[in-house]
Amino acid sequence: MCASLSGLITLEELHQRVLKGRGKFAQDVSQDDLTRAIKKLKSLGNGFSMIPVGGTYLVQSVPAELNMDHTVVLQLAEKKGFVTVSEIRSSLTWETERAKHVLEHLLKEGLAWLDTQASGEPQYWLPALFSELYSRDVSPEEASQLVP
């Protein structure tokens, strides 16, 4: 599965892909190099941008309008890779309609996937967070808390 199909990819995953694609004899490219390049591309118009999420960044490679509400929901979903309407309501003290509006926008832009078969209420998964979530070391106790 390719997390960048949604137009979002973690900076770490982008860095690994760039290094892999350049071959072992090419000059090294750092995450800082990528950050500076993305900022320069942004000055040319819509397209690439960086979204802070927790201790990392998501690189957005397709033009989509994301406001602070969308960014806050991405940050909320960082720990588990998904979020629910009730989690948004309780964590952010938002009305249901506001939470649904943000999630519907993420779905429409292809940045989120909807799991209607989850136990309880529907879960909105953010594929861009998959590699970040599953690449870190998780203890068995943490894993049991992440999976309902």
PDB file of N, CA, C and O in Angstrom, residues 28-89:
ATOM      1  N   ASP A  28      23.941  12.594  -0.899  1.00  0.00           N
ATOM      2  CA  ASP A  28      22.937  12.403   0.141  1.00  0.00           C
ATOM      3  C   ASP A  28      21.960  13.580   0.173  1.00  0.00           C
ATOM      4  O   ASP A  28      22.336  14.721  -0.092  1.00  0.00           O
ATOM      5  N   VAL A  29      20.714  13.269   0.475  1.00  0.00           N
ATOM      6  CA  VAL A  29      19.664  14.287   0.610  1.00  0.00           C
ATOM      7  C   VAL A  29      19.103  14.163   2.021  1.00  0.00           C
ATOM      8  O   VAL A  29      18.711  13.074   2.441  1.00  0.00           O
ATOM      9  N   SER A  30      19.059  15.268   2.754  1.00  0.00           N
ATOM     10  CA  SER A  30      18.540  15.247   4.122  1.00  0.00           C
ATOM     11  C   SER A  30      17.060  15.652   4.138  1.00  0.00           C
ATOM     12  O   SER A  30      16.542  16.191   3.154  1.00  0.00           O
ATOM     13  N   GLN A  31      16.428  15.441   5.280  1.00  0.00           N
ATOM     14  CA  GLN A  31      15.045  15.895   5.436  1.00  0.00           C
ATOM     15  C   GLN A  31      14.992  17.420   5.365  1.00  0.00           C
ATOM     16  O   GLN A  31      14.023  17.981   4.869  1.00  0.00           O
ATOM     17  N   ASP A  32      16.036  18.066   5.844  1.00  0.00           N
ATOM     18  CA  ASP A  32      16.100  19.530   5.756  1.00  0.00           C
ATOM     19  C   ASP A  32      16.146  19.980   4.296  1.00  0.00           C
ATOM     20  O   ASP A  32      15.500  20.962   3.923  1.00  0.00           O
ATOM     21  N   ASP A  33      16.884  19.245   3.453  1.00  0.00           N
ATOM     22  CA  ASP A  33      16.915  19.559   2.020  1.00  0.00           C
ATOM     23  C   ASP A  33      15.515  19.456   1.418  1.00  0.00           C
ATOM     24  O   ASP A  33      15.100  20.316   0.630  1.00  0.00           O
ATOM     25  N   LEU A  34      14.794  18.406   1.797  1.00  0.00           N
ATOM     26  CA  LEU A  34      13.433  18.222   1.283  1.00  0.00           C
ATOM     27  C   LEU A  34      12.514  19.341   1.765  1.00  0.00           C
ATOM     28  O   LEU A  34      11.709  19.867   0.985  1.00  0.00           O
ATOM     29  N   THR A  35      12.642  19.715   3.023  1.00  0.00           N
ATOM     30  CA  THR A  35      11.815  20.783   3.583  1.00  0.00           C
ATOM     31  C   THR A  35      12.036  22.093   2.825  1.00  0.00           C
ATOM     32  O   THR A  35      11.079  22.778   2.458  1.00  0.00           O
ATOM     33  N   ARG A  36      13.301  22.430   2.580  1.00  0.00           N
ATOM     34  CA  ARG A  36      13.598  23.662   1.850  1.00  0.00           C
ATOM     35  C   ARG A  36      13.061  23.598   0.417  1.00  0.00           C
ATOM     36  O   ARG A  36      12.521  24.580  -0.092  1.00  0.00           O
ATOM     37  N   ALA A  37      13.182  22.439  -0.224  1.00  0.00           N
ATOM     38  CA  ALA A  37      12.682  22.298  -1.598  1.00  0.00           C
ATOM     39  C   ALA A  37      11.160  22.450  -1.646  1.00  0.00           C
ATOM     40  O   ALA A  37      10.623  23.102  -2.543  1.00  0.00           O
ATOM     41  N   ILE A  38      10.475  21.865  -0.681  1.00  0.00           N
ATOM     42  CA  ILE A  38       9.014  21.947  -0.644  1.00  0.00           C
ATOM     43  C   ILE A  38       8.573  23.391  -0.416  1.00  0.00           C
ATOM     44  O   ILE A  38       7.627  23.871  -1.044  1.00  0.00           O
ATOM     45  N   LYS A  39       9.276  24.100   0.456  1.00  0.00           N
ATOM     46  CA  LYS A  39       8.935  25.506   0.702  1.00  0.00           C
ATOM     47  C   LYS A  39       9.139  26.344  -0.558  1.00  0.00           C
ATOM     48  O   LYS A  39       8.360  27.244  -0.846  1.00  0.00           O
ATOM     49  N   LYS A  40      10.181  26.032  -1.325  1.00  0.00           N
ATOM     50  CA  LYS A  40      10.411  26.757  -2.583  1.00  0.00           C
ATOM     51  C   LYS A  40       9.327  26.432  -3.606  1.00  0.00           C
ATOM     52  O   LYS A  40       8.877  27.313  -4.337  1.00  0.00           O
ATOM     53  N   LEU A  41       8.907  25.170  -3.672  1.00  0.00           N
ATOM     54  CA  LEU A  41       7.836  24.791  -4.596  1.00  0.00           C
ATOM     55  C   LEU A  41       6.532  25.487  -4.231  1.00  0.00           C
ATOM     56  O   LEU A  41       5.768  25.882  -5.107  1.00  0.00           O
ATOM     57  N   LYS A  42       6.279  25.632  -2.932  1.00  0.00           N
ATOM     58  CA  LYS A  42       5.042  26.270  -2.485  1.00  0.00           C
ATOM     59  C   LYS A  42       4.943  27.705  -2.989  1.00  0.00           C
ATOM     60  O   LYS A  42       3.859  28.193  -3.288  1.00  0.00           O
ATOM     61  N   SER A  43       6.087  28.380  -3.107  1.00  0.00           N
ATOM     62  CA  SER A  43       6.057  29.770  -3.565  1.00  0.00           C
ATOM     63  C   SER A  43       5.603  29.880  -5.024  1.00  0.00           C
ATOM     64  O   SER A  43       5.219  30.949  -5.469  1.00  0.00           O
ATOM     65  N   LEU A  44       5.618  28.759  -5.747  1.00  0.00           N
ATOM     66  CA  LEU A  44       5.167  28.766  -7.138  1.00  0.00           C
ATOM     67  C   LEU A  44       3.652  28.609  -7.276  1.00  0.00           C
ATOM     68  O   LEU A  44       3.127  28.690  -8.365  1.00  0.00           O
ATOM     69  N   GLY A  45       2.969  28.350  -6.167  1.00  0.00           N
ATOM     70  CA  GLY A  45       1.522  28.220  -6.209  1.00  0.00           C
ATOM     71  C   GLY A  45       1.048  26.970  -5.508  1.00  0.00           C
ATOM     72  O   GLY A  45       1.796  26.331  -4.767  1.00  0.00           O
ATOM     73  N   ASN A  46      -0.225  26.636  -5.727  1.00  0.00           N
ATOM     74  CA  ASN A  46      -0.808  25.448  -5.089  1.00  0.00           C
ATOM     75  C   ASN A  46      -0.064  24.196  -5.502  1.00  0.00           C
ATOM     76  O   ASN A  46       0.398  24.064  -6.617  1.00  0.00           O
ATOM     77  N   GLY A  47       0.008  23.263  -4.618  1.00  0.00           N
ATOM     78  CA  GLY A  47       0.694  22.015  -4.891  1.00  0.00           C
ATOM     79  C   GLY A  47       1.270  21.460  -3.612  1.00  0.00           C
ATOM     80  O   GLY A  47       0.548  20.970  -2.775  1.00  0.00           O
ATOM     81  N   PHE A  48       2.564  21.581  -3.447  1.00  0.00           N
ATOM     82  CA  PHE A  48       3.226  21.011  -2.284  1.00  0.00           C
ATOM     83  C   PHE A  48       3.131  21.938  -1.077  1.00  0.00           C
ATOM     84  O   PHE A  48       3.309  23.145  -1.196  1.00  0.00           O
ATOM     85  N   SER A  49       2.879  21.336   0.085  1.00  0.00           N
ATOM     86  CA  SER A  49       2.905  22.077   1.336  1.00  0.00           C
ATOM     87  C   SER A  49       3.211  21.106   2.463  1.00  0.00           C
ATOM     88  O   SER A  49       3.161  19.890   2.278  1.00  0.00           O
ATOM     89  N   MET A  50       3.529  21.653   3.629  1.00  0.00           N
ATOM     90  CA  MET A  50       3.863  20.828   4.783  1.00  0.00           C
ATOM     91  C   MET A  50       2.884  21.129   5.909  1.00  0.00           C
ATOM     92  O   MET A  50       2.597  22.282   6.203  1.00  0.00           O
ATOM     93  N   ILE A  51       2.407  20.048   6.544  1.00  0.00           N
ATOM     94  CA  ILE A  51       1.430  20.165   7.622  1.00  0.00           C
ATOM     95  C   ILE A  51       2.055  19.574   8.877  1.00  0.00           C
ATOM     96  O   ILE A  51       2.391  18.387   8.894  1.00  0.00           O
ATOM     97  N   PRO A  52       2.233  20.375   9.942  1.00  0.00           N
ATOM     98  CA  PRO A  52       2.794  19.815  11.179  1.00  0.00           C
ATOM     99  C   PRO A  52       1.794  18.891  11.857  1.00  0.00           C
ATOM    100  O   PRO A  52       0.631  19.238  12.035  1.00  0.00           O
ATOM    101  N   VAL A  53       2.250  17.688  12.205  1.00  0.00           N
ATOM    102  CA  VAL A  53       1.415  16.712  12.906  1.00  0.00           C
ATOM    103  C   VAL A  53       2.278  16.098  13.998  1.00  0.00           C
ATOM    104  O   VAL A  53       3.185  15.325  13.710  1.00  0.00           O
ATOM    105  N   GLY A  54       2.009  16.460  15.237  1.00  0.00           N
ATOM    106  CA  GLY A  54       2.805  15.948  16.341  1.00  0.00           C
ATOM    107  C   GLY A  54       4.254  16.359  16.176  1.00  0.00           C
ATOM    108  O   GLY A  54       4.566  17.511  15.945  1.00  0.00           O
ATOM    109  N   GLY A  55       5.156  15.381  16.240  1.00  0.00           N
ATOM    110  CA  GLY A  55       6.575  15.672  16.132  1.00  0.00           C
ATOM    111  C   GLY A  55       7.111  15.550  14.726  1.00  0.00           C
ATOM    112  O   GLY A  55       8.311  15.540  14.514  1.00  0.00           O
ATOM    113  N   THR A  56       6.236  15.443  13.741  1.00  0.00           N
ATOM    114  CA  THR A  56       6.681  15.256  12.369  1.00  0.00           C
ATOM    115  C   THR A  56       5.887  16.163  11.440  1.00  0.00           C
ATOM    116  O   THR A  56       5.136  17.017  11.892  1.00  0.00           O
ATOM    117  N   TYR A  57       6.059  15.956  10.155  1.00  0.00           N
ATOM    118  CA  TYR A  57       5.307  16.715   9.156  1.00  0.00           C
ATOM    119  C   TYR A  57       4.698  15.759   8.147  1.00  0.00           C
ATOM    120  O   TYR A  57       5.283  14.740   7.813  1.00  0.00           O
ATOM    121  N   LEU A  58       3.532  16.141   7.643  1.00  0.00           N
ATOM    122  CA  LEU A  58       2.957  15.483   6.486  1.00  0.00           C
ATOM    123  C   LEU A  58       3.218  16.392   5.298  1.00  0.00           C
ATOM    124  O   LEU A  58       3.049  17.607   5.400  1.00  0.00           O
ATOM    125  N   VAL A  59       3.634  15.795   4.186  1.00  0.00           N
ATOM    126  CA  VAL A  59       3.853  16.549   2.966  1.00  0.00           C
ATOM    127  C   VAL A  59       2.614  16.349   2.100  1.00  0.00           C
ATOM    128  O   VAL A  59       2.226  15.219   1.807  1.00  0.00           O
ATOM    129  N   GLN A  60       1.987  17.446   1.717  1.00  0.00           N
ATOM    130  CA  GLN A  60       0.798  17.408   0.868  1.00  0.00           C
ATOM    131  C   GLN A  60       1.244  17.668  -0.561  1.00  0.00           C
ATOM    132  O   GLN A  60       1.847  18.691  -0.856  1.00  0.00           O
ATOM    133  N   SER A  61       0.934  16.702  -1.440  1.00  0.00           N
ATOM    134  CA  SER A  61       1.427  16.818  -2.818  1.00  0.00           C
ATOM    135  C   SER A  61       0.329  17.070  -3.838  1.00  0.00           C
ATOM    136  O   SER A  61       0.602  17.112  -5.025  1.00  0.00           O
ATOM    137  N   VAL A  62      -0.893  17.196  -3.381  1.00  0.00           N
ATOM    138  CA  VAL A  62      -1.986  17.537  -4.296  1.00  0.00           C
ATOM    139  C   VAL A  62      -2.666  18.784  -3.761  1.00  0.00           C
ATOM    140  O   VAL A  62      -2.786  18.955  -2.552  1.00  0.00           O
ATOM    141  N   PRO A  63      -3.093  19.674  -4.631  1.00  0.00           N
ATOM    142  CA  PRO A  63      -3.747  20.873  -4.132  1.00  0.00           C
ATOM    143  C   PRO A  63      -5.068  20.536  -3.460  1.00  0.00           C
ATOM    144  O   PRO A  63      -5.915  19.888  -4.049  1.00  0.00           O
ATOM    145  N   ALA A  64      -5.201  20.908  -2.229  1.00  0.00           N
ATOM    146  CA  ALA A  64      -6.441  20.747  -1.477  1.00  0.00           C
ATOM    147  C   ALA A  64      -6.457  21.839  -0.423  1.00  0.00           C
ATOM    148  O   ALA A  64      -5.414  22.184   0.121  1.00  0.00           O
ATOM    149  N   GLU A  65      -7.613  22.360  -0.174  1.00  0.00           N
ATOM    150  CA  GLU A  65      -7.724  23.403   0.829  1.00  0.00           C
ATOM    151  C   GLU A  65      -7.873  22.758   2.201  1.00  0.00           C
ATOM    152  O   GLU A  65      -8.866  22.117   2.485  1.00  0.00           O
ATOM    153  N   LEU A  66      -6.849  22.903   3.027  1.00  0.00           N
ATOM    154  CA  LEU A  66      -6.906  22.407   4.391  1.00  0.00           C
ATOM    155  C   LEU A  66      -6.774  23.591   5.329  1.00  0.00           C
ATOM    156  O   LEU A  66      -5.803  24.339   5.270  1.00  0.00           O
ATOM    157  N   ASN A  67      -7.768  23.751   6.195  1.00  0.00           N
ATOM    158  CA  ASN A  67      -7.716  24.840   7.156  1.00  0.00           C
ATOM    159  C   ASN A  67      -7.272  24.304   8.520  1.00  0.00           C
ATOM    160  O   ASN A  67      -6.904  23.138   8.648  1.00  0.00           O
ATOM    161  N   MET A  68      -7.318  25.138   9.530  1.00  0.00           N
ATOM    162  CA  MET A  68      -6.875  24.720  10.867  1.00  0.00           C
ATOM    163  C   MET A  68      -7.710  23.585  11.418  1.00  0.00           C
ATOM    164  O   MET A  68      -7.194  22.711  12.108  1.00  0.00           O
ATOM    165  N   ASP A  69      -9.006  23.546  11.126  1.00  0.00           N
ATOM    166  CA  ASP A  69      -9.842  22.438  11.595  1.00  0.00           C
ATOM    167  C   ASP A  69      -9.323  21.110  11.057  1.00  0.00           C
ATOM    168  O   ASP A  69      -9.212  20.124  11.791  1.00  0.00           O
ATOM    169  N   HIS A  70      -9.006  21.080   9.764  1.00  0.00           N
ATOM    170  CA  HIS A  70      -8.501  19.850   9.162  1.00  0.00           C
ATOM    171  C   HIS A  70      -7.174  19.438   9.794  1.00  0.00           C
ATOM    172  O   HIS A  70      -6.948  18.262  10.088  1.00  0.00           O
ATOM    173  N   THR A  71      -6.306  20.413  10.011  1.00  0.00           N
ATOM    174  CA  THR A  71      -4.992  20.137  10.591  1.00  0.00           C
ATOM    175  C   THR A  71      -5.122  19.592  12.008  1.00  0.00           C
ATOM    176  O   THR A  71      -4.433  18.640  12.385  1.00  0.00           O
ATOM    177  N   VAL A  72      -6.015  20.150  12.800  1.00  0.00           N
ATOM    178  CA  VAL A  72      -6.210  19.693  14.175  1.00  0.00           C
ATOM    179  C   VAL A  72      -6.738  18.252  14.187  1.00  0.00           C
ATOM    180  O   VAL A  72      -6.314  17.437  15.008  1.00  0.00           O
ATOM    181  N   VAL A  73      -7.612  17.918  13.264  1.00  0.00           N
ATOM    182  CA  VAL A  73      -8.128  16.549  13.183  1.00  0.00           C
ATOM    183  C   VAL A  73      -7.014  15.589  12.770  1.00  0.00           C
ATOM    184  O   VAL A  73      -6.911  14.477  13.311  1.00  0.00           O
ATOM    185  N   LEU A  74      -6.148  15.989  11.835  1.00  0.00           N
ATOM    186  CA  LEU A  74      -4.998  15.157  11.467  1.00  0.00           C
ATOM    187  C   LEU A  74      -4.114  14.914  12.686  1.00  0.00           C
ATOM    188  O   LEU A  74      -3.637  13.794  12.910  1.00  0.00           O
ATOM    189  N   GLN A  75      -3.894  15.935  13.479  1.00  0.00           N
ATOM    190  CA  GLN A  75      -3.071  15.791  14.678  1.00  0.00           C
ATOM    191  C   GLN A  75      -3.725  14.864  15.686  1.00  0.00           C
ATOM    192  O   GLN A  75      -3.052  14.065  16.328  1.00  0.00           O
ATOM    193  N   LEU A  76      -5.040  14.946  15.816  1.00  0.00           N
ATOM    194  CA  LEU A  76      -5.767  14.081  16.739  1.00  0.00           C
ATOM    195  C   LEU A  76      -5.673  12.614  16.317  1.00  0.00           C
ATOM    196  O   LEU A  76      -5.566  11.721  17.152  1.00  0.00           O
ATOM    197  N   ALA A  77      -5.675  12.374  15.016  1.00  0.00           N
ATOM    198  CA  ALA A  77      -5.632  11.001  14.496  1.00  0.00           C
ATOM    199  C   ALA A  77      -4.228  10.410  14.507  1.00  0.00           C
ATOM    200  O   ALA A  77      -4.060   9.217  14.250  1.00  0.00           O
ATOM    201  N   GLU A  78      -3.228  11.212  14.817  1.00  0.00           N
ATOM    202  CA  GLU A  78      -1.831  10.771  14.709  1.00  0.00           C
ATOM    203  C   GLU A  78      -1.535   9.514  15.528  1.00  0.00           C
ATOM    204  O   GLU A  78      -0.842   8.614  15.058  1.00  0.00           O
ATOM    205  N   LYS A  79      -2.043   9.401  16.737  1.00  0.00           N
ATOM    206  CA  LYS A  79      -1.678   8.292  17.613  1.00  0.00           C
ATOM    207  C   LYS A  79      -2.204   6.944  17.135  1.00  0.00           C
ATOM    208  O   LYS A  79      -1.530   5.935  17.270  1.00  0.00           O
ATOM    209  N   LYS A  80      -3.413   6.923  16.576  1.00  0.00           N
ATOM    210  CA  LYS A  80      -4.026   5.654  16.189  1.00  0.00           C
ATOM    211  C   LYS A  80      -4.151   5.466  14.685  1.00  0.00           C
ATOM    212  O   LYS A  80      -4.436   4.376  14.227  1.00  0.00           O
ATOM    213  N   GLY A  81      -4.024   6.538  13.926  1.00  0.00           N
ATOM    214  CA  GLY A  81      -4.203   6.440  12.477  1.00  0.00           C
ATOM    215  C   GLY A  81      -5.635   6.684  12.044  1.00  0.00           C
ATOM    216  O   GLY A  81      -5.927   6.740  10.861  1.00  0.00           O
ATOM    217  N   PHE A  82      -6.537   6.794  13.000  1.00  0.00           N
ATOM    218  CA  PHE A  82      -7.941   7.063  12.684  1.00  0.00           C
ATOM    219  C   PHE A  82      -8.539   7.925  13.781  1.00  0.00           C
ATOM    220  O   PHE A  82      -7.950   8.106  14.846  1.00  0.00           O
ATOM    221  N   VAL A  83      -9.733   8.426  13.489  1.00  0.00           N
ATOM    222  CA  VAL A  83     -10.451   9.254  14.451  1.00  0.00           C
ATOM    223  C   VAL A  83     -11.947   9.013  14.245  1.00  0.00           C
ATOM    224  O   VAL A  83     -12.369   8.593  13.164  1.00  0.00           O
ATOM    225  N   THR A  84     -12.732   9.275  15.272  1.00  0.00           N
ATOM    226  CA  THR A  84     -14.184   9.159  15.168  1.00  0.00           C
ATOM    227  C   THR A  84     -14.815  10.513  15.496  1.00  0.00           C
ATOM    228  O   THR A  84     -14.161  11.385  16.089  1.00  0.00           O
ATOM    229  N   VAL A  85     -16.071  10.653  15.142  1.00  0.00           N
ATOM    230  CA  VAL A  85     -16.789  11.899  15.433  1.00  0.00           C
ATOM    231  C   VAL A  85     -16.821  12.147  16.933  1.00  0.00           C
ATOM    232  O   VAL A  85     -16.570  13.263  17.399  1.00  0.00           O
ATOM    233  N   SER A  86     -17.099  11.095  17.734  1.00  0.00           N
ATOM    234  CA  SER A  86     -17.181  11.298  19.187  1.00  0.00           C
ATOM    235  C   SER A  86     -15.823  11.666  19.790  1.00  0.00           C
ATOM    236  O   SER A  86     -15.762  12.446  20.744  1.00  0.00           O
ATOM    237  N   GLU A  87     -14.719  11.140  19.236  1.00  0.00           N
ATOM    238  CA  GLU A  87     -13.387  11.523  19.716  1.00  0.00           C
ATOM    239  C   GLU A  87     -13.134  13.010  19.441  1.00  0.00           C
ATOM    240  O   GLU A  87     -12.578  13.713  20.290  1.00  0.00           O
ATOM    241  N   ILE A  88     -13.528  13.454  18.267  1.00  0.00           N
ATOM    242  CA  ILE A  88     -13.359  14.866  17.925  1.00  0.00           C
ATOM    243  C   ILE A  88     -14.200  15.729  18.861  1.00  0.00           C
ATOM    244  O   ILE A  88     -13.727  16.733  19.393  1.00  0.00           O
ATOM    245  N   ARG A  89     -15.443  15.309  19.071  1.00  0.00           N
ATOM    246  CA  ARG A  89     -16.338  16.085  19.939  1.00  0.00           C
ATOM    247  C   ARG A  89     -15.783  16.189  21.349  1.00  0.00           C
ATOM    248  O   ARG A  89     -15.778  17.267  21.943  1.00  0.00           O
TER     249      ARG A  89
END
